[in-house]
Short mmCIF file of C-alpha atoms in Angstrom, two decimals:
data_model
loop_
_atom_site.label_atom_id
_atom_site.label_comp_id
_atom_site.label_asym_id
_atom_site.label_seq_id
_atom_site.Cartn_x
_atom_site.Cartn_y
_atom_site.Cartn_z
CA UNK A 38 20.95 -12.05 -21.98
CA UNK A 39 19.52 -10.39 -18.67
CA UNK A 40 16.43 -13.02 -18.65
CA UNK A 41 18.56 -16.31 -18.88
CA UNK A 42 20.87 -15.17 -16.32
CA UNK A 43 18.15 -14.08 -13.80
CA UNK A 44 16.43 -17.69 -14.37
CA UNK A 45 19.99 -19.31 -13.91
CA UNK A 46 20.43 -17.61 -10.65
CA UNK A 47 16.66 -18.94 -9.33
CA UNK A 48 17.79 -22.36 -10.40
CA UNK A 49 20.99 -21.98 -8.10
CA UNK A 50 19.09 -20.70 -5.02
CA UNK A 51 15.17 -21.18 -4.34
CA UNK A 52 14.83 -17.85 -2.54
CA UNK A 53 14.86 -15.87 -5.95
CA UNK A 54 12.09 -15.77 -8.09
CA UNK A 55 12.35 -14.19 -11.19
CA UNK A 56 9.39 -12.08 -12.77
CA UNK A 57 9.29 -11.78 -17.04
CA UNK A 58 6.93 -8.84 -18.05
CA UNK A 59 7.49 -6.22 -20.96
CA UNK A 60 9.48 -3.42 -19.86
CA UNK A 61 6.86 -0.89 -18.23
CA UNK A 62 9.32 1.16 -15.88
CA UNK A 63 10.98 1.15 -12.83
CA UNK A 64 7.22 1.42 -10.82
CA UNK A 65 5.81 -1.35 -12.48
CA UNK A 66 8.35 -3.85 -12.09
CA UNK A 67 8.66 -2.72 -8.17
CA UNK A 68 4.87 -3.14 -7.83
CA UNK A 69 4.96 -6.61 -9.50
CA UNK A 70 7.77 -7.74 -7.09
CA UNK A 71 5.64 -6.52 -4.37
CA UNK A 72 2.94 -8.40 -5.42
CA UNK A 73 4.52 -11.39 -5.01
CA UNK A 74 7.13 -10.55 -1.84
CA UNK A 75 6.86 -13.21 1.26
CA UNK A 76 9.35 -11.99 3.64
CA UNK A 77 9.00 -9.43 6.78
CA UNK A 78 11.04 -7.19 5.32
CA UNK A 79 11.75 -4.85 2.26
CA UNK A 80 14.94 -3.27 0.27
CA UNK A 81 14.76 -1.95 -3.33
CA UNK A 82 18.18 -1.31 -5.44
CA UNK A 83 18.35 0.52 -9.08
CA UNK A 84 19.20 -1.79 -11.92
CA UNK A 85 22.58 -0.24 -12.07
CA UNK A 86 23.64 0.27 -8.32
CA UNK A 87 25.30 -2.11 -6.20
CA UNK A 88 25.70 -2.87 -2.28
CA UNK A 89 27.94 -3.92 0.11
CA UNK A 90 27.41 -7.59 0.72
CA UNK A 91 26.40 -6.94 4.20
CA UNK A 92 24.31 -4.08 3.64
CA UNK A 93 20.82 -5.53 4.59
CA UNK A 94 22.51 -8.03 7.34
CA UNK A 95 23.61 -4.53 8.98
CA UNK A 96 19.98 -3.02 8.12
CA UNK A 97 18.37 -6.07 9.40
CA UNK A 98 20.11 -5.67 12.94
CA UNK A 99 19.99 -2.17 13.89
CA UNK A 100 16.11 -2.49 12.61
CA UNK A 101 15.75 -5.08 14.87
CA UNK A 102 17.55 -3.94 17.92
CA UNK A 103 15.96 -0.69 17.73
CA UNK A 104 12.66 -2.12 17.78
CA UNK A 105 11.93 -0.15 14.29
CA UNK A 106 10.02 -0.45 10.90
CA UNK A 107 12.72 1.57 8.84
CA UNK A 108 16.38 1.24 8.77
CA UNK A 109 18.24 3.99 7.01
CA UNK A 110 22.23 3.75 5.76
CA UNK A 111 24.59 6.33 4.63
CA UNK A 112 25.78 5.33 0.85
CA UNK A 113 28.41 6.68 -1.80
CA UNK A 114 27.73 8.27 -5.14
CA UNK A 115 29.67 7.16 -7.97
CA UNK A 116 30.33 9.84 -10.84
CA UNK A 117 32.77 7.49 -12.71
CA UNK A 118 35.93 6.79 -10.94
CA UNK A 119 35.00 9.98 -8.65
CA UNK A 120 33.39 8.83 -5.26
CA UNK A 121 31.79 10.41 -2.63
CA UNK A 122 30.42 9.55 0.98
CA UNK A 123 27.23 10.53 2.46
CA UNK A 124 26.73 9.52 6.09
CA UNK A 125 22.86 8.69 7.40
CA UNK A 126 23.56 11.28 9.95
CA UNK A 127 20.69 11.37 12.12
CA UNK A 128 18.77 10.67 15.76
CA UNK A 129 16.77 7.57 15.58
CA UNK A 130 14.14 9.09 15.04
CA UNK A 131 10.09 8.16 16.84
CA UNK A 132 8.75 11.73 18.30
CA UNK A 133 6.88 14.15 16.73
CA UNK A 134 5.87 13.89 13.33
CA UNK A 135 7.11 17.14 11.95
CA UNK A 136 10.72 16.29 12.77
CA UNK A 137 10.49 12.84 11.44
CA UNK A 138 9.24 14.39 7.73
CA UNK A 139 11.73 17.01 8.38
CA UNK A 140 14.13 14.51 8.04
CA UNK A 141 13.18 13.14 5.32
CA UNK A 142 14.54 15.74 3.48
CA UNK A 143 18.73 15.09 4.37
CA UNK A 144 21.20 12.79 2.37
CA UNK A 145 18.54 11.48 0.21
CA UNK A 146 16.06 9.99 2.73
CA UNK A 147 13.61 10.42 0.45
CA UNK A 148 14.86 7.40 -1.39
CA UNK A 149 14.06 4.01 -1.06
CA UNK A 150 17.04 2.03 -2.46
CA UNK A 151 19.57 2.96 1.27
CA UNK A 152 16.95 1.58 3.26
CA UNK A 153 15.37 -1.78 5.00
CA UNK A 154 11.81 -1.34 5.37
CA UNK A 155 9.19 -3.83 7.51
CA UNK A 156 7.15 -5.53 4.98
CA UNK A 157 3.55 -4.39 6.56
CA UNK A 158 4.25 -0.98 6.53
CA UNK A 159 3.31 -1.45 2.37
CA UNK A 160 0.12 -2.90 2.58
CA UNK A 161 -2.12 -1.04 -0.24
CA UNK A 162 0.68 1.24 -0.31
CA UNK A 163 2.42 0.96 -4.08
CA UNK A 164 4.86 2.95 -6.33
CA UNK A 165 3.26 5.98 -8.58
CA UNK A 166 3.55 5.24 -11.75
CA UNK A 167 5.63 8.36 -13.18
CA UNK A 168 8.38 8.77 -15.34
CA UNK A 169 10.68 9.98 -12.44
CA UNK A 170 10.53 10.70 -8.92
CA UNK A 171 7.86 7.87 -8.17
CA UNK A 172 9.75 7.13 -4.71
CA UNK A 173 9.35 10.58 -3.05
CA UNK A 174 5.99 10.94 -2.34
CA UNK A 175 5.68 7.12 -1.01
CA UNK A 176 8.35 7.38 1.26
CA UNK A 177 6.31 10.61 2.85
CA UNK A 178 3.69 7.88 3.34
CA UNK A 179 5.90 5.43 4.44
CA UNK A 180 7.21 7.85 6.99
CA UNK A 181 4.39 8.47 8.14
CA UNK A 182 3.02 4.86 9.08
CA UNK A 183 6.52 4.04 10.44
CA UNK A 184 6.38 4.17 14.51
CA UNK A 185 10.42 4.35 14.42
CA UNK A 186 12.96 4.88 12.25
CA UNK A 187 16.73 4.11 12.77
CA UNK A 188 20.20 5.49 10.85
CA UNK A 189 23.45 3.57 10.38
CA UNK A 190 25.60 6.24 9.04
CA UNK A 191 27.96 3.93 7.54
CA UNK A 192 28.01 4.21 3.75
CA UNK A 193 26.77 0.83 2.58
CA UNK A 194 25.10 1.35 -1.27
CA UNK A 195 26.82 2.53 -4.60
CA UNK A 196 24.63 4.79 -6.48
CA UNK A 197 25.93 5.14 -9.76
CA UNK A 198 25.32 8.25 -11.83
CA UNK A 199 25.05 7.26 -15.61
CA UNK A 200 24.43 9.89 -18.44
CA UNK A 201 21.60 7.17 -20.06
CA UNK A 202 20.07 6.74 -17.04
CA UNK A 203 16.50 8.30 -16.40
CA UNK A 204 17.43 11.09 -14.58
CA UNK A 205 20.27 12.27 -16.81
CA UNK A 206 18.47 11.83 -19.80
CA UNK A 207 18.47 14.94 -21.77
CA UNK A 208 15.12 17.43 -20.42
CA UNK A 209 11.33 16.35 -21.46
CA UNK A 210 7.96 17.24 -20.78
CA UNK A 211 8.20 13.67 -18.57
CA UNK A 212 10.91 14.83 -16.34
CA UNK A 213 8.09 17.54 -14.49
CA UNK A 214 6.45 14.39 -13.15
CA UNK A 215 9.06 14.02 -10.26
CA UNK A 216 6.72 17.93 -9.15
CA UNK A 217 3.82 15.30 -8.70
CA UNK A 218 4.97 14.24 -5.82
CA UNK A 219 6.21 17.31 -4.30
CA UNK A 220 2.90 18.69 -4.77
CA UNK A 221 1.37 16.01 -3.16
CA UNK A 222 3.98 16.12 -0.26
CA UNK A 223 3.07 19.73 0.30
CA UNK A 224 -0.59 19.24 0.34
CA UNK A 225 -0.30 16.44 3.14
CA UNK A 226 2.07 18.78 5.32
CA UNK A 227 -0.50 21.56 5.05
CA UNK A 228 -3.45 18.64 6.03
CA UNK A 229 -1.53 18.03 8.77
CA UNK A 230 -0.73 21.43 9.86
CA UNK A 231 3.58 20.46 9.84
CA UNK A 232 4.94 23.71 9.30
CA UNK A 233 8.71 22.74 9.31
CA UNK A 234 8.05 19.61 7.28
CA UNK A 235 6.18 21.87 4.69
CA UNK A 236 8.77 24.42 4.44
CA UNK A 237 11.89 21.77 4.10
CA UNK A 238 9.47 20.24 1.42
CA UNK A 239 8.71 23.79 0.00
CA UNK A 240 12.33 24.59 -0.40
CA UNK A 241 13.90 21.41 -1.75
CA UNK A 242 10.73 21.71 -4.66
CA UNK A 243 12.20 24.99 -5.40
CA UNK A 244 15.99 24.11 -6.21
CA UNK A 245 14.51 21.16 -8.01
CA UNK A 246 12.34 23.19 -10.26
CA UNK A 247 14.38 25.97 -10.34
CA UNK A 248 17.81 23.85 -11.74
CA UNK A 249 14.80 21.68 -13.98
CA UNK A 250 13.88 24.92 -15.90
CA UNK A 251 17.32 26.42 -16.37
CA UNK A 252 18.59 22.97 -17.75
CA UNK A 253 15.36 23.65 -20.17
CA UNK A 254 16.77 26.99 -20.80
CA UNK A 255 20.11 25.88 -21.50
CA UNK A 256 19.67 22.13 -23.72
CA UNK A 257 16.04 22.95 -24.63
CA UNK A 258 13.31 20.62 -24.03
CA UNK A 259 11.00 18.19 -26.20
CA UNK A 260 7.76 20.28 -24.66
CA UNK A 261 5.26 22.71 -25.74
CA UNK A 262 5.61 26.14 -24.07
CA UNK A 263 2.60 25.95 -22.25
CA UNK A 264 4.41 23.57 -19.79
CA UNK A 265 7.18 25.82 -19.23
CA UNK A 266 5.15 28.44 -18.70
CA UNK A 267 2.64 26.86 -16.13
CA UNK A 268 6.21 25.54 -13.93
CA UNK A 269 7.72 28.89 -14.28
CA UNK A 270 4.68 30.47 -12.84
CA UNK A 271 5.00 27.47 -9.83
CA UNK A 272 8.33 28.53 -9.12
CA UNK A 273 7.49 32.34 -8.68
CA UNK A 274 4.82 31.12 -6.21
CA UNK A 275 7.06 28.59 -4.29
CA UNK A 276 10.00 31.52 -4.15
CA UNK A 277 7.28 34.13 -2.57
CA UNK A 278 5.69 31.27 -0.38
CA UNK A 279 9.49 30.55 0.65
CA UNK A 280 10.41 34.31 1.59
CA UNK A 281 7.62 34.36 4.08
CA UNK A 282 8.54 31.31 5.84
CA UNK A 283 11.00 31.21 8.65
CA UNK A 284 13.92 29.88 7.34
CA UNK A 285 17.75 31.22 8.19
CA UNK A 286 18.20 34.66 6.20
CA UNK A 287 21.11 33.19 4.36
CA UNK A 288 18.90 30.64 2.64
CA UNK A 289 16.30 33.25 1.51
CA UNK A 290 19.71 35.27 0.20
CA UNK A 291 20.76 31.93 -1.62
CA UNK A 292 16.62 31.72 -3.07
CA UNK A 293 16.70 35.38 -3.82
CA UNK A 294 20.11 35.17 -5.96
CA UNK A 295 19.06 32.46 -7.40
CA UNK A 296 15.61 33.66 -8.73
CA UNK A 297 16.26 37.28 -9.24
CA UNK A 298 20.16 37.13 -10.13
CA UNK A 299 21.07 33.66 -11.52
CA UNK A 300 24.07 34.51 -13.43
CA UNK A 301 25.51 35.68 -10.52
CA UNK A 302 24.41 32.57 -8.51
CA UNK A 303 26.07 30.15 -10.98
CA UNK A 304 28.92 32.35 -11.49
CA UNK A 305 29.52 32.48 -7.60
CA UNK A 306 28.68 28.15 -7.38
CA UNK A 307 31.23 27.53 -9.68
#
């Protein structure tokens, strides 16, 4: 009974306030909490992850000290009893913008639950409300009004992979949303004239879609083929756009295996 314990743990401690409102996805129960948020500062969690209980004290002090609006940690995915590290390796970053999206775009940075975030940098800024990648596209945004960001590479959140949660869910028409807002991140690189930022962008869209449609291939997908077909003619345009950019020649061999020869990609991943 989720509800009763939430509204036993407000009467235990006045700083928690518990909203009730039908289930309308993760964006809409983030925006209502924003709605109602006080403090100076921000930090989301999944339903199902957990932290280390001094996650956001940690957060809150290299923020601070660093004179910052976004503190970033490293965290540890959990695939059962199987865990692995990822370390927030990175400069603190508060130079030129290209390098700050750029960065966006290592050990999930584009995420919001492994970070501490000042409170104003949200104001009329709220989550998209998608089926799946709403975070991705704010936290270009978010990057962007930040004047500093800051990395503790110490591991301090559990994201747990779960085969019922959204992502893992077997493949719909609802999972191309998280492409919304990799199409929007590409069209405010190009605004902006960031060349680096738009080709990191450009090639993380194109192993997403590309492992999205052969998971379609392989499980099949609760979509008419008209959706399919519009993605699949996405990806030939990101692969082109992606072998005229300047990235190392053993990515483009990586993009060209995997888009001309995939067999022998997988075969070779494995």
């Amino acid at each position: 009974n989720c509800p009763a314990m939430c509204d036993a743990w407000a009467e235990k401690d006045r700083r928690i306030r518990v909203i009730h409102q039908k289930n309308g996805g993760i964006s809409t129960a983030r925006n209502a909490a924003l709605e109602v948020a006080t403090g100076e500062y921000l930090c989301f969690a999944d339903s199902d992850d957990y932290l280390e209980r001094t996650m956001i004290e940690k957060l809150y002090y290299k923020l601070n000290d660093g004179h910052a609006d976004i503190a970033v940690c490293g965290y540890y995915d959990l695939y059962g009893q199987k865990v692995t590290s990822h370390y927030a390796a990175g400069d603190d970053l508060f130079f030129d913008d290209d390098q700050k999206f750029v960065s966006l775009y290592e050990e999930s940075h584009v995420v919001v639950w492994n970070k501490l975030f000042a409170a104003s940098l949200f104001e009329d800024l709220r989550f998209e409300d998608i089926y799946c990648g709403e975070d991705a596209f704010l936290m270009v945004q978010l990057f962007d009004r930040a004047q500093r960001i800051v990395f503790l590479s110490e591991p301090l959140y559990y994201y747990r992979y779960r085969e019922d949660s959204i992502i893992h869910l077997p493949i719909t028409a609802r999972k191309f949303d998280a492409c919304l807002a990799r199409e929007k991140s590409l069209n405010f690189y190009a605004a902006r004239n960031l060349t680096k930022a738009y080709s990191k962008c450009l090639f993380v869209y194109f192993y997403m879609l590309s492992d999205l449609l052969r998971s379609a291939q392989i499980v099949g997908i609760d979509a008419d083929g008209e959706l399919l077909e519009k993605y699949e003619t996405r990806l030939l345009i990101l692969y082109q756009q992606l072998m005229c950019t300047d990235i190392p020649l053993t990515q483009k061999l990586k993009i060209f295996m995997k888009q001309r020869l995939p067999r022998i990609y997988y075969t070779l991943k494995r």
